[in-house]
CSV table of C-alpha atoms and ligand atoms in Angstrom, one decimal:
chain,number,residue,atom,x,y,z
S,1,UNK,CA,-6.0,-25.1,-35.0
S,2,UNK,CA,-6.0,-25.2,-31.1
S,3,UNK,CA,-8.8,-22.6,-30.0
S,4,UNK,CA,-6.9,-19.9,-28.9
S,5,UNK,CA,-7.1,-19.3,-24.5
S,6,UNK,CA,-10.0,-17.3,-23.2
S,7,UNK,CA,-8.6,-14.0,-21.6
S,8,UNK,CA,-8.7,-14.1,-18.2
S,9,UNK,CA,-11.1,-12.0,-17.0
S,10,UNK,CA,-10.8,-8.9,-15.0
S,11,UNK,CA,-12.8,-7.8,-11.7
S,12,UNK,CA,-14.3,-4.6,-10.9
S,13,UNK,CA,-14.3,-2.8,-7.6
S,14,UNK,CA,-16.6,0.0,-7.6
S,15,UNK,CA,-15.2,2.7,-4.8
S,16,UNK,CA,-18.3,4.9,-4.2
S,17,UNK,CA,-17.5,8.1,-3.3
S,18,UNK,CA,-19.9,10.4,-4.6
S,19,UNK,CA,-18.6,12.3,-7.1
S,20,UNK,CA,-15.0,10.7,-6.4
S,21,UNK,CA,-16.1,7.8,-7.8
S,22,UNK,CA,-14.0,4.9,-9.5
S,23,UNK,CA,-13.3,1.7,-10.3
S,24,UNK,CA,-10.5,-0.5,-9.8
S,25,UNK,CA,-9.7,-2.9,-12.4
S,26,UNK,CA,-8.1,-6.3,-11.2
S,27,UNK,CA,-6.8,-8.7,-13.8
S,28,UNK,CA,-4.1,-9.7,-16.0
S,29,UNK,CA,-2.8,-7.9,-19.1
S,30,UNK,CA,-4.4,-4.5,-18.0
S,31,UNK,CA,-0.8,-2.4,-18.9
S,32,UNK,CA,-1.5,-3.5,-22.7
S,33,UNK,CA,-5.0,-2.7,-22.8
S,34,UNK,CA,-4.7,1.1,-20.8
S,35,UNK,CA,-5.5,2.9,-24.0
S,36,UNK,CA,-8.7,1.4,-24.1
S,37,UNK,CA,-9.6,1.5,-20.5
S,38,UNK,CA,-8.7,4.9,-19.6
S,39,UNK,CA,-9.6,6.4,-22.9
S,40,UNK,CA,-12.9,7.0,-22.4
S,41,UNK,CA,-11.9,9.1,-19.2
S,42,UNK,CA,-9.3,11.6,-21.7
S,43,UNK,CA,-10.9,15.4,-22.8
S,44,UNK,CA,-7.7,15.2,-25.5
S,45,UNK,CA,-5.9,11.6,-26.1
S,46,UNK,CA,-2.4,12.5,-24.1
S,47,UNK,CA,-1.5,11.6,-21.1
S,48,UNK,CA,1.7,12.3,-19.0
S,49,UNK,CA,3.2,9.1,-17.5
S,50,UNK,CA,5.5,9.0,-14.3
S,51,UNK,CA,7.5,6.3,-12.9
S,52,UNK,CA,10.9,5.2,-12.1
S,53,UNK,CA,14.2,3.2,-13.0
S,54,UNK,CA,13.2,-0.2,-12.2
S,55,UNK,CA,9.6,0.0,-13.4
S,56,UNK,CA,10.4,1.9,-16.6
S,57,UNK,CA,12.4,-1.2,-17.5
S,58,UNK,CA,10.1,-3.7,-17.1
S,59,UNK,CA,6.5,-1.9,-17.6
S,60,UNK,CA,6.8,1.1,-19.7
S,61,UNK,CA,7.4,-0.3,-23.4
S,62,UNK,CA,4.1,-2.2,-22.5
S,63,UNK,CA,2.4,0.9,-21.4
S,64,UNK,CA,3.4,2.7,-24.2
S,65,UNK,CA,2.4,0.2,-26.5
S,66,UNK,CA,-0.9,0.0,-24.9
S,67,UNK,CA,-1.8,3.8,-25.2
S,68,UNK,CA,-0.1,3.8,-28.9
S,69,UNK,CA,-2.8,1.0,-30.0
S,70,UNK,CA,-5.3,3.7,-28.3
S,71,UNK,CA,-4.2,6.5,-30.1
S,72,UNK,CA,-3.0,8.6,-27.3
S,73,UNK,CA,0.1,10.3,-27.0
S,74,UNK,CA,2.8,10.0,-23.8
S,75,UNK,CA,5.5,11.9,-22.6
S,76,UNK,CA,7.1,10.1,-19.4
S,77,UNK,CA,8.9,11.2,-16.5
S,78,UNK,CA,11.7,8.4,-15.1
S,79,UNK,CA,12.4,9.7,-11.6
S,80,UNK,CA,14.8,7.4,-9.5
S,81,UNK,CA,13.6,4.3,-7.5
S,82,UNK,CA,13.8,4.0,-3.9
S,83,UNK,CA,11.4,6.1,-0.4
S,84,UNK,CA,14.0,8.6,-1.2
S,85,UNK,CA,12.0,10.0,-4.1
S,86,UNK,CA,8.8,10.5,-1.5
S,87,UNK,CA,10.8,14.0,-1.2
S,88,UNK,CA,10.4,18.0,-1.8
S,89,UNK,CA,13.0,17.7,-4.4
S,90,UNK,CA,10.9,15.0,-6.7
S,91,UNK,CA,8.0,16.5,-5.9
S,92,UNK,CA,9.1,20.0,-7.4
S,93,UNK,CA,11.0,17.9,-10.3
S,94,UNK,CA,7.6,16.3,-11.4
S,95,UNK,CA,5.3,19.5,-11.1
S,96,UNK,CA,7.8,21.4,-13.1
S,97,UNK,CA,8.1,18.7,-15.4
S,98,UNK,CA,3.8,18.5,-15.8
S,99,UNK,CA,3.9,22.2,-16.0
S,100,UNK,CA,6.3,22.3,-18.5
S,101,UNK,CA,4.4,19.4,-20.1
S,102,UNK,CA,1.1,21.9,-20.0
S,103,UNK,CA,-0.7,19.3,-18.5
S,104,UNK,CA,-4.2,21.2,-18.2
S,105,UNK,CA,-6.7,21.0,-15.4
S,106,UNK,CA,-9.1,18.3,-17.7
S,107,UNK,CA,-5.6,16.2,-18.3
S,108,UNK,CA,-5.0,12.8,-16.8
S,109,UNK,CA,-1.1,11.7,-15.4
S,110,UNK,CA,-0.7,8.1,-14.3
S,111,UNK,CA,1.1,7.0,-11.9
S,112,UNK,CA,3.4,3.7,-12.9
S,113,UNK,CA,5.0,2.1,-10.1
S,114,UNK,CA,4.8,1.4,-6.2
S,115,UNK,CA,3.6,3.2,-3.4
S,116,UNK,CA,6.1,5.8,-3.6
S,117,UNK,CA,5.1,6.7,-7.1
S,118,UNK,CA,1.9,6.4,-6.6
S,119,UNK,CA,2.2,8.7,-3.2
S,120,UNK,CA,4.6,11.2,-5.0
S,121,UNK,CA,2.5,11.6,-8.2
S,122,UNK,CA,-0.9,11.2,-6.5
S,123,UNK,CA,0.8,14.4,-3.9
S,124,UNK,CA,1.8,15.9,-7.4
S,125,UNK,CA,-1.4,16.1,-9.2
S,126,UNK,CA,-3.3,16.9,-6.1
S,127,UNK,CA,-1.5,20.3,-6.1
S,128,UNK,CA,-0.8,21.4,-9.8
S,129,UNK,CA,-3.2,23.8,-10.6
S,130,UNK,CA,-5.5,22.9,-7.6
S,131,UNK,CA,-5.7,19.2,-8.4
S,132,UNK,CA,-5.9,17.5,-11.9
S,133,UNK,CA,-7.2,13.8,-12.6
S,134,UNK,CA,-4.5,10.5,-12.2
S,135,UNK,CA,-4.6,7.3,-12.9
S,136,UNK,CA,-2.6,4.8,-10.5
S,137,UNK,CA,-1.0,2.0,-12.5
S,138,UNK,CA,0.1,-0.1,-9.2
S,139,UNK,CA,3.1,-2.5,-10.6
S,140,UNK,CA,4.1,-3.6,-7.0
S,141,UNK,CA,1.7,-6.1,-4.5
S,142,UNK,CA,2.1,-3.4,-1.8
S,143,UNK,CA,0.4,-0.5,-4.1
S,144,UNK,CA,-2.2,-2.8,-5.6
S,145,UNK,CA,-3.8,-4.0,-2.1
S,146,UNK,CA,-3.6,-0.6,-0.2
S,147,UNK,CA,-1.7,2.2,-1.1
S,148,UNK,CA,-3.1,2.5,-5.3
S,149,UNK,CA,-6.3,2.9,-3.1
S,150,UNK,CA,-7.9,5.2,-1.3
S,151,UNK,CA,-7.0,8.6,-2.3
S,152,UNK,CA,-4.2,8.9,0.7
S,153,UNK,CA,-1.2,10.6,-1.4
S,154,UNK,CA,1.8,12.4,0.4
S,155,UNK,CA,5.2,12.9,0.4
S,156,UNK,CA,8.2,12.2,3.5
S,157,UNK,CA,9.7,15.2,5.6
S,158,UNK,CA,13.0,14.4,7.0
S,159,UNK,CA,10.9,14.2,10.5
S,160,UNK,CA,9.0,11.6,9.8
S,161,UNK,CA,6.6,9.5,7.0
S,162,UNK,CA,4.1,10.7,4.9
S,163,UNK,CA,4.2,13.8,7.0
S,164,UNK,CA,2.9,15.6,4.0
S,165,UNK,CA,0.5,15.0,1.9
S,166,UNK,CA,-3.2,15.5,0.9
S,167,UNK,CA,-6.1,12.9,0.1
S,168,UNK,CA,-7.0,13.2,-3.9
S,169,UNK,CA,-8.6,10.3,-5.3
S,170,UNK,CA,-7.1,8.5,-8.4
S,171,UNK,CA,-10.1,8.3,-11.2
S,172,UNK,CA,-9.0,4.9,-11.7
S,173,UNK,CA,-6.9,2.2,-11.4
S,174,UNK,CA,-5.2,-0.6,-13.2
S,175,UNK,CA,-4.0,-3.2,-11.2
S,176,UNK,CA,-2.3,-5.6,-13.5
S,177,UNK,CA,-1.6,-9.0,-11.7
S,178,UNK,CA,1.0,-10.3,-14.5
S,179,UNK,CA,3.4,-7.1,-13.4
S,180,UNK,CA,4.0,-9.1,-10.4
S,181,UNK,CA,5.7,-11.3,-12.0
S,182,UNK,CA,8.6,-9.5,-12.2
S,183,UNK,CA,9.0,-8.6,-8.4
S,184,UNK,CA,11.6,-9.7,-6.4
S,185,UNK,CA,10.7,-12.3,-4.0
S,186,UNK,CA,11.3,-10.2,-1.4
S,187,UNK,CA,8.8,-7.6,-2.4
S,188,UNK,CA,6.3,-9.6,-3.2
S,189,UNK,CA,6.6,-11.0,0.2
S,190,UNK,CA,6.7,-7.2,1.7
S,191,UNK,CA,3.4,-6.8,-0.5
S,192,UNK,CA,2.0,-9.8,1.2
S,193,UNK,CA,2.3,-8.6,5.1
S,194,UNK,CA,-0.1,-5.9,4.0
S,195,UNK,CA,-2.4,-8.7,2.5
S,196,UNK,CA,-2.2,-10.5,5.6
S,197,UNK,CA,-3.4,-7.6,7.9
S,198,UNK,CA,-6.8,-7.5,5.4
S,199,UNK,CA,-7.4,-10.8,6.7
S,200,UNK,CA,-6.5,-10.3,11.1
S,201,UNK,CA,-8.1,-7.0,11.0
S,202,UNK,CA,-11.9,-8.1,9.7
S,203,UNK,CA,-12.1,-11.3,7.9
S,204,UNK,CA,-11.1,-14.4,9.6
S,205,UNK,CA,-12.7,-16.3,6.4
S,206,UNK,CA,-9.6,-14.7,4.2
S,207,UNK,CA,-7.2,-15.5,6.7
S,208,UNK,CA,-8.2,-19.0,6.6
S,209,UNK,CA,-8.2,-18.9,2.6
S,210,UNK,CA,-4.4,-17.5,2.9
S,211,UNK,CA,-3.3,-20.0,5.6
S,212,UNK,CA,-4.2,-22.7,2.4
S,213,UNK,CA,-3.5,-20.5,-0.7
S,214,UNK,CA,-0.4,-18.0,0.4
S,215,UNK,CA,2.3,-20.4,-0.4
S,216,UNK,CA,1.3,-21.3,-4.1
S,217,UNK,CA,-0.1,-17.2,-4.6
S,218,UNK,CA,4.3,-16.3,-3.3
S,219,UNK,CA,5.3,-19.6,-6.2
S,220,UNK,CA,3.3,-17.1,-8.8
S,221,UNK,CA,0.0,-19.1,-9.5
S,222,UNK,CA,-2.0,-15.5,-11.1
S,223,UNK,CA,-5.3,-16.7,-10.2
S,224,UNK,CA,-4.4,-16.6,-6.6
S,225,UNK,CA,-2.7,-13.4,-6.8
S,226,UNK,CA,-5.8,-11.6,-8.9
S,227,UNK,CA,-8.4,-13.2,-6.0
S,228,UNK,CA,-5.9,-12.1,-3.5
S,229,UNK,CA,-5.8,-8.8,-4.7
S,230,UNK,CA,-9.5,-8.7,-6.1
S,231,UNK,CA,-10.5,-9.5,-1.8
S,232,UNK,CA,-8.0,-6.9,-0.5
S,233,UNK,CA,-9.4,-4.2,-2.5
S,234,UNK,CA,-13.0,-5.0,-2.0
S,235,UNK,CA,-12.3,-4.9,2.0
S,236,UNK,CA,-10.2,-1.6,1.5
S,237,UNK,CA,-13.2,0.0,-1.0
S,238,UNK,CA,-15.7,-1.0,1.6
S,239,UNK,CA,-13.8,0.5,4.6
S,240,UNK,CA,-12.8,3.7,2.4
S,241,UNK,CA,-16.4,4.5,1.3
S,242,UNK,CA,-17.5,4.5,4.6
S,243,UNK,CA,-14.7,6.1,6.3
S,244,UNK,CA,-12.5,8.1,3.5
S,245,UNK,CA,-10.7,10.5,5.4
S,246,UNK,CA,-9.6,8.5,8.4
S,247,UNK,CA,-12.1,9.7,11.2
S,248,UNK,CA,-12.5,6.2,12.5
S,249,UNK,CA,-12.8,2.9,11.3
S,250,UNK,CA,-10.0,3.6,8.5
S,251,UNK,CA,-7.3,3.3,11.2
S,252,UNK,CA,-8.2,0.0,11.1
S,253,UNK,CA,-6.1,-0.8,8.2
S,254,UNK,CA,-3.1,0.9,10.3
S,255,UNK,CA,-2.7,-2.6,11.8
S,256,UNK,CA,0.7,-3.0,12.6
S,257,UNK,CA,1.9,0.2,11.5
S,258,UNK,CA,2.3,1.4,14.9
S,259,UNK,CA,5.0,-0.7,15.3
S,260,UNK,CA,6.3,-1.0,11.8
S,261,UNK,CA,6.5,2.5,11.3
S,262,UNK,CA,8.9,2.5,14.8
S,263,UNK,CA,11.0,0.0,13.3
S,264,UNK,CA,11.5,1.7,10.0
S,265,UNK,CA,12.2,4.9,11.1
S,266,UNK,CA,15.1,2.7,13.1
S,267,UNK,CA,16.5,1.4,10.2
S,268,UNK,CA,16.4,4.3,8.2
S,269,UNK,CA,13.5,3.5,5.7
S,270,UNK,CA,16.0,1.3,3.4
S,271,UNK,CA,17.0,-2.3,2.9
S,272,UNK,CA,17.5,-3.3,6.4
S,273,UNK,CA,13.6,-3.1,6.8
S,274,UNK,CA,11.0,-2.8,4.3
S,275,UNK,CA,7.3,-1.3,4.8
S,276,UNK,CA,5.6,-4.5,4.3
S,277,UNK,CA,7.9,-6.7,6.4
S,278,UNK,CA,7.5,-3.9,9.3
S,279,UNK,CA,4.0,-4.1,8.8
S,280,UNK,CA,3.8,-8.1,9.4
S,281,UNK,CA,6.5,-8.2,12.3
S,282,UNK,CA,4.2,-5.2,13.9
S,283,UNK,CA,1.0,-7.1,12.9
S,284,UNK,CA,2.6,-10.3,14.9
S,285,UNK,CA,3.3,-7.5,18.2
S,286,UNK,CA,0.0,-5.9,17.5
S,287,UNK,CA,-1.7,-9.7,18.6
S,288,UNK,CA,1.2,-10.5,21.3
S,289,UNK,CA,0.4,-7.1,23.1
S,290,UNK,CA,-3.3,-8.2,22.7
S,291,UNK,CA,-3.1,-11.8,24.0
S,292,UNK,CA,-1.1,-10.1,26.9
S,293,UNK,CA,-3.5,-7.6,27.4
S,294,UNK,CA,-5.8,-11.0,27.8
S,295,UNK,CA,-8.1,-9.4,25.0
S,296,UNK,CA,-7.5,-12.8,22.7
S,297,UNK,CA,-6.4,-16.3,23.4
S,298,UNK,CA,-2.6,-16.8,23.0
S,299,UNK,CA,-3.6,-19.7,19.8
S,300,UNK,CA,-4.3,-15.9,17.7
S,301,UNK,CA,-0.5,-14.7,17.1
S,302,UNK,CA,0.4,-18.0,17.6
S,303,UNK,CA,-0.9,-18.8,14.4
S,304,UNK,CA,0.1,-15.7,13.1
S,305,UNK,CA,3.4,-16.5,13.7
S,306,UNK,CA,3.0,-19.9,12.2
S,307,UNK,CA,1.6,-18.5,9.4
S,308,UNK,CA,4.1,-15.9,8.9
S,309,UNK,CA,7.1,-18.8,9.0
S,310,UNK,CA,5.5,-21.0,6.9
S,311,UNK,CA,5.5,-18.0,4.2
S,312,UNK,CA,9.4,-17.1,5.0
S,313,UNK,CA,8.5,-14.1,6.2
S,314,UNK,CA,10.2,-12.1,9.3
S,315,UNK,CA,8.5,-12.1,12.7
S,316,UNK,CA,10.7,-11.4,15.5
S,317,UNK,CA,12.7,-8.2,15.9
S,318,UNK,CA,15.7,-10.7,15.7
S,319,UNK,CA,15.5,-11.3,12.4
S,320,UNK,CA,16.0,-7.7,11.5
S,321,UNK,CA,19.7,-6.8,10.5
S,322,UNK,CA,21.9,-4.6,12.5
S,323,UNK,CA,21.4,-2.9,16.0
S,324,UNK,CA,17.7,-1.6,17.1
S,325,UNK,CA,17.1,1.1,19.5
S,326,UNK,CA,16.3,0.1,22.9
S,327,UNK,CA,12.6,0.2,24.2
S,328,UNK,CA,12.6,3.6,24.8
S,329,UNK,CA,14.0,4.7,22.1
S,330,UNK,CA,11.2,2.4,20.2
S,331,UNK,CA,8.4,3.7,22.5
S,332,UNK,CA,9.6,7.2,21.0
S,333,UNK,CA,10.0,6.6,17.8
S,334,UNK,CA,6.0,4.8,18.2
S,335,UNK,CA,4.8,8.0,20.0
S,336,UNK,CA,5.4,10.0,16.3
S,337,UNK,CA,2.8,8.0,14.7
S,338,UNK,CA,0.1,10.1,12.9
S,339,UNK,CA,-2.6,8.6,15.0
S,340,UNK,CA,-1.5,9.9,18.4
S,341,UNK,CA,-3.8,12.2,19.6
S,342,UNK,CA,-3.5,14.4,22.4
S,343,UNK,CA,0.2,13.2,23.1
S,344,UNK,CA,-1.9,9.8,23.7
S,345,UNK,CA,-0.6,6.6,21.3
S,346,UNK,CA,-3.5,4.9,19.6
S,347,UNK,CA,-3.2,1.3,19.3
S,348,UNK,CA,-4.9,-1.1,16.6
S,349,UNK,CA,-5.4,-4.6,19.0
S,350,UNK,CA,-7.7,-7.1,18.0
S,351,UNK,CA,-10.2,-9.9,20.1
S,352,UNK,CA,-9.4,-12.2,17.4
S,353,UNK,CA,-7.9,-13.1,14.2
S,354,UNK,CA,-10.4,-10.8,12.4
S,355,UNK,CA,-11.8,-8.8,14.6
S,356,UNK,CA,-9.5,-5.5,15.3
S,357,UNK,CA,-10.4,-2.1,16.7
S,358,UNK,CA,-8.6,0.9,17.6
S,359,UNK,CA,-8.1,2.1,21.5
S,360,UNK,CA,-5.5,4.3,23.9
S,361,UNK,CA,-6.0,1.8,26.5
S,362,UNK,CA,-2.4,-0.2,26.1
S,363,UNK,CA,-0.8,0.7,29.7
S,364,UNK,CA,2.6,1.6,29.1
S,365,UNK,CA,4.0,-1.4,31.4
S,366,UNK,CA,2.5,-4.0,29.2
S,367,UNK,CA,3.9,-2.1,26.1
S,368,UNK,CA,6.9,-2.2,28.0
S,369,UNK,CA,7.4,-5.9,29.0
S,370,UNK,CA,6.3,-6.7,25.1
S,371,UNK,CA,9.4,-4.8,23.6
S,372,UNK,CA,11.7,-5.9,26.7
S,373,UNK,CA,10.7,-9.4,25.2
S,374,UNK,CA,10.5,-9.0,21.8
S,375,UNK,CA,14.4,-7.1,21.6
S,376,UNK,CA,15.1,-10.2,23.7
W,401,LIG,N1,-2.8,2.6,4.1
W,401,LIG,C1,-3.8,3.0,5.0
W,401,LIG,C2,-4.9,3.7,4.4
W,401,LIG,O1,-5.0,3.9,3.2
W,401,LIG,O2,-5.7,4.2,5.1
C-alpha cells in the first residue's frame, strides 16, 4: 500500500499581548480539525458560529463536521454577504441572536468568513455583555493577512468606514489555506494587494520573494499561499505587539489606504472597486507621490507597477469602471480618513520599496498634480 501523504504542517504565530495573548494557526485543513484546536480554549463544548451566504456554502458543513468530531455543539447564524452587513442592523441581528443563543461571558463565537464577518462579529462580541471570547475563522486572503488580525473590529456608518468599532482581540485564529481555493479570482487577487503592501511597507526581501513567487501563489500552488500568508502575519504580529492600538508605527500597515479608502467611498464600497484593489492602486500613488516628492528613485513604483501588471492587477485610476470624482472631490473624500489629525491628512510615503513611514508633510500642490495625472 502507497504510504499515505504526510499532513502538511501548520505554522504558528504567537501575537504577544500580555494577557491578550494568541496564536494564529497557518496551514491547510484547519476548518476540519477546529474541534480539536479550539477545544481546549471552551469552559462548556458549544460554540455559536457566524457567517454568511457564500461562506456557509462552501465552509460550514466542514466546520460543522470538524466541531462534531470534537464533541462540541453549534448553532449558526447565516447573515447576508456583501460591506452592507458591516451595518447597525446586522450588528443588532447578531447580538440578539447570541443573546437569545445565551451565549455566556466564558462562551466562545467564531467568526467564519472575510473581513466583514470577522469586523461585524469581532464588533459583536466585543460588546455583548462587556466583551466575550471569539475565534476568527478567516476564509478570504484579505482577512487571513490583515484584518483576522490584530484585534481592530468595527462596523460602517453611512458617513464613512469602519467609523465604529472597538479593538477586542480574537483568542485565536484559524487561517486555513485550502479555503482559498474556492475564491474567485478576483478576490484572491483583492487579498493579494494587501499582501503586497507587507512587502513595500518593511520588507524589501518579501517583495523580491513575491516578484518570483506571486504568479504561481494567484495559479493556487498552497505552499506559496500558506508561506505567503505565514510572512504576512508574522510582519502584522510583530507590528501589532509593539504598537496595538494604532499610536504610531501601526499606521504603517495603512499604506495605500489613504487613497483606496477615497476611491471606494467613490464607488460606493461595491463591485466597481474592491478594498484590496483600492488598496494596490493607492499603494501604486502612495510611491508616485513619493518619487515626486523626490523621497525615492522613480525605478520604486515603477516596479510596482510592473509588478502589479504582471499579477493582472489594477493600477491606474483608468482601469476603474464608471465616472470618478474630480480631484477635489478625491482630495475630500481623502481628508475623511481616520488618520487625519487636527484637520491635517497623514500620508504613509515610503524612501524605498520597504522602507515606509508616516508624515503630514505631502504639500497639497504635489498631491494635486499626482491626481490631475493619475484621473488623466
Ligand atoms: N488593517 C490595518 C490594521 O489592522 O491596523
Amino acid at each position: 500500500m502507497p504510504a499515505a501523504a504526510a499532513p502538511s504542517p501548520v505554522d504558528t504565530i504567537a501575537v504577544n499581548l500580555g494577557e491578550r495573548s494568541y496564536a494564529v494557526r497557518v496551514g491547510r485543513g484547519l476548518i476540519e480539525r477546529a474541534g480539536a484546536e479550539i477545544a481546549p480554549l471552551l469552559r462548556r463544548p458549544r460554540l455559536a458560529v457566524v457567517t454568511e451566504e457564500t461562506v456557509a456554502r462552501h465552509q460550514l458543513p466542514r466546520l460543522r463536521a470538524g466541531l462534531a468530531a470534537a464533541g462540541i455543539a453549534a448553532e449558526s447564524l447565516i447573515l447576508p454577504a456583501g460591506e452592507g452587513t458591516k451595518s447597525w442592523a446586522q450588528l443588532e441581528r447578531t447580538t440578539e441572536w447570541l443573546i437569545e443563543q445565551k451565549i455566556e461571558r466564558g462562551d466562545m463565537v467564531v467568526a467564519l468568513g472575510g473581513g466583514v464577518i470577522g469586523d461585524l462579529v469581532g464588533f459583536a462580541a466585543a460588546i455583548l455583555r462587556r466583551g466575550v471570547r471569539f475565534v476568527q475563522i478567516p476564509t478570504s486572503l484579505l482577512a487571513q493577512v490583515d484584518s483576522s488580525v490584530g484585534g481592530k473590529t468595527g462596523i460602517n456608518s453611512p458617513r464613512g468606514k469602519n467609523l465604529i468599532g472597538a479593538f477586542h482581540q480574537p483568542a485565536l485564529v484559524l487561517a486555513d489555506i485550502d479555503a482559498l481555493d474556492t475564491l474567485p479570482a478576483r478576490d484572491f487577487l483583492a487579498g493579494y494587494g494587501e499582501v503586497v503592501k507587507y512587502g513595500l511597507l518593511g520588507d524589501a526581501g518579501f517583495f523580491d520573494w513575491l516578484e518570483v513567487n506571486g504568479p504561481a501563489m494567484a495559479a493556487g500552488d498552497r505552499a506559496l499561499r500558506q508561506e505567503a500568508v505565514r510572512r504576512s502575519v508574522r510582519m502584522k504580529a510583530d507590528i501589532v505587539e509593539r504598537d496595538e492600538t494604532e499610536q504610531g508605527e501601526r499606521a504603517l500597515l495603512n499604506l495605500g489606504h489613504t487613497f483606496g479608502h477615497a476611491l471606494e467611498a467613490a464607488t460606493g464600497y461595491g463591485d466597481r472597486l474592491l478594498h484590496g484593489e483600492g488598496v494596490a492602486i493607492g499603494c501604486l500613488m502612495a510611491f508616485d507621490l513619493s518619487s515626486r516628492l523626490g523621497l525615492c528613485a522613480q525605478e520604486a513604483p515603477e516596479r510596482v507597477a510592473e509588478h502589479l501588471a504582471r499579477m493582472g492587477m489594477k493600477r491606474r485610476l483608468s482601469e476603474i469602471p464608471g465616472t470618478l470624482p474630480g480631484r477635489d472631490g478625491l482630495i475630500e473624500l481623502m481628508a475623511q480618513d481616520k488618520k487625519v489629525q487636527d484637520g491635517t491628512m497623514r500620508f504613509i510615503l515610503a524612501r524605498a520599496i520597504g522602507d515606509s513611514f508616516v508624515t503630514a508633510a505631502v504639500p497639497r500642490p504635489a498631491l494635486a498634480a499626482l491626481l490631475d495625472e493619475a484621473l488623466g
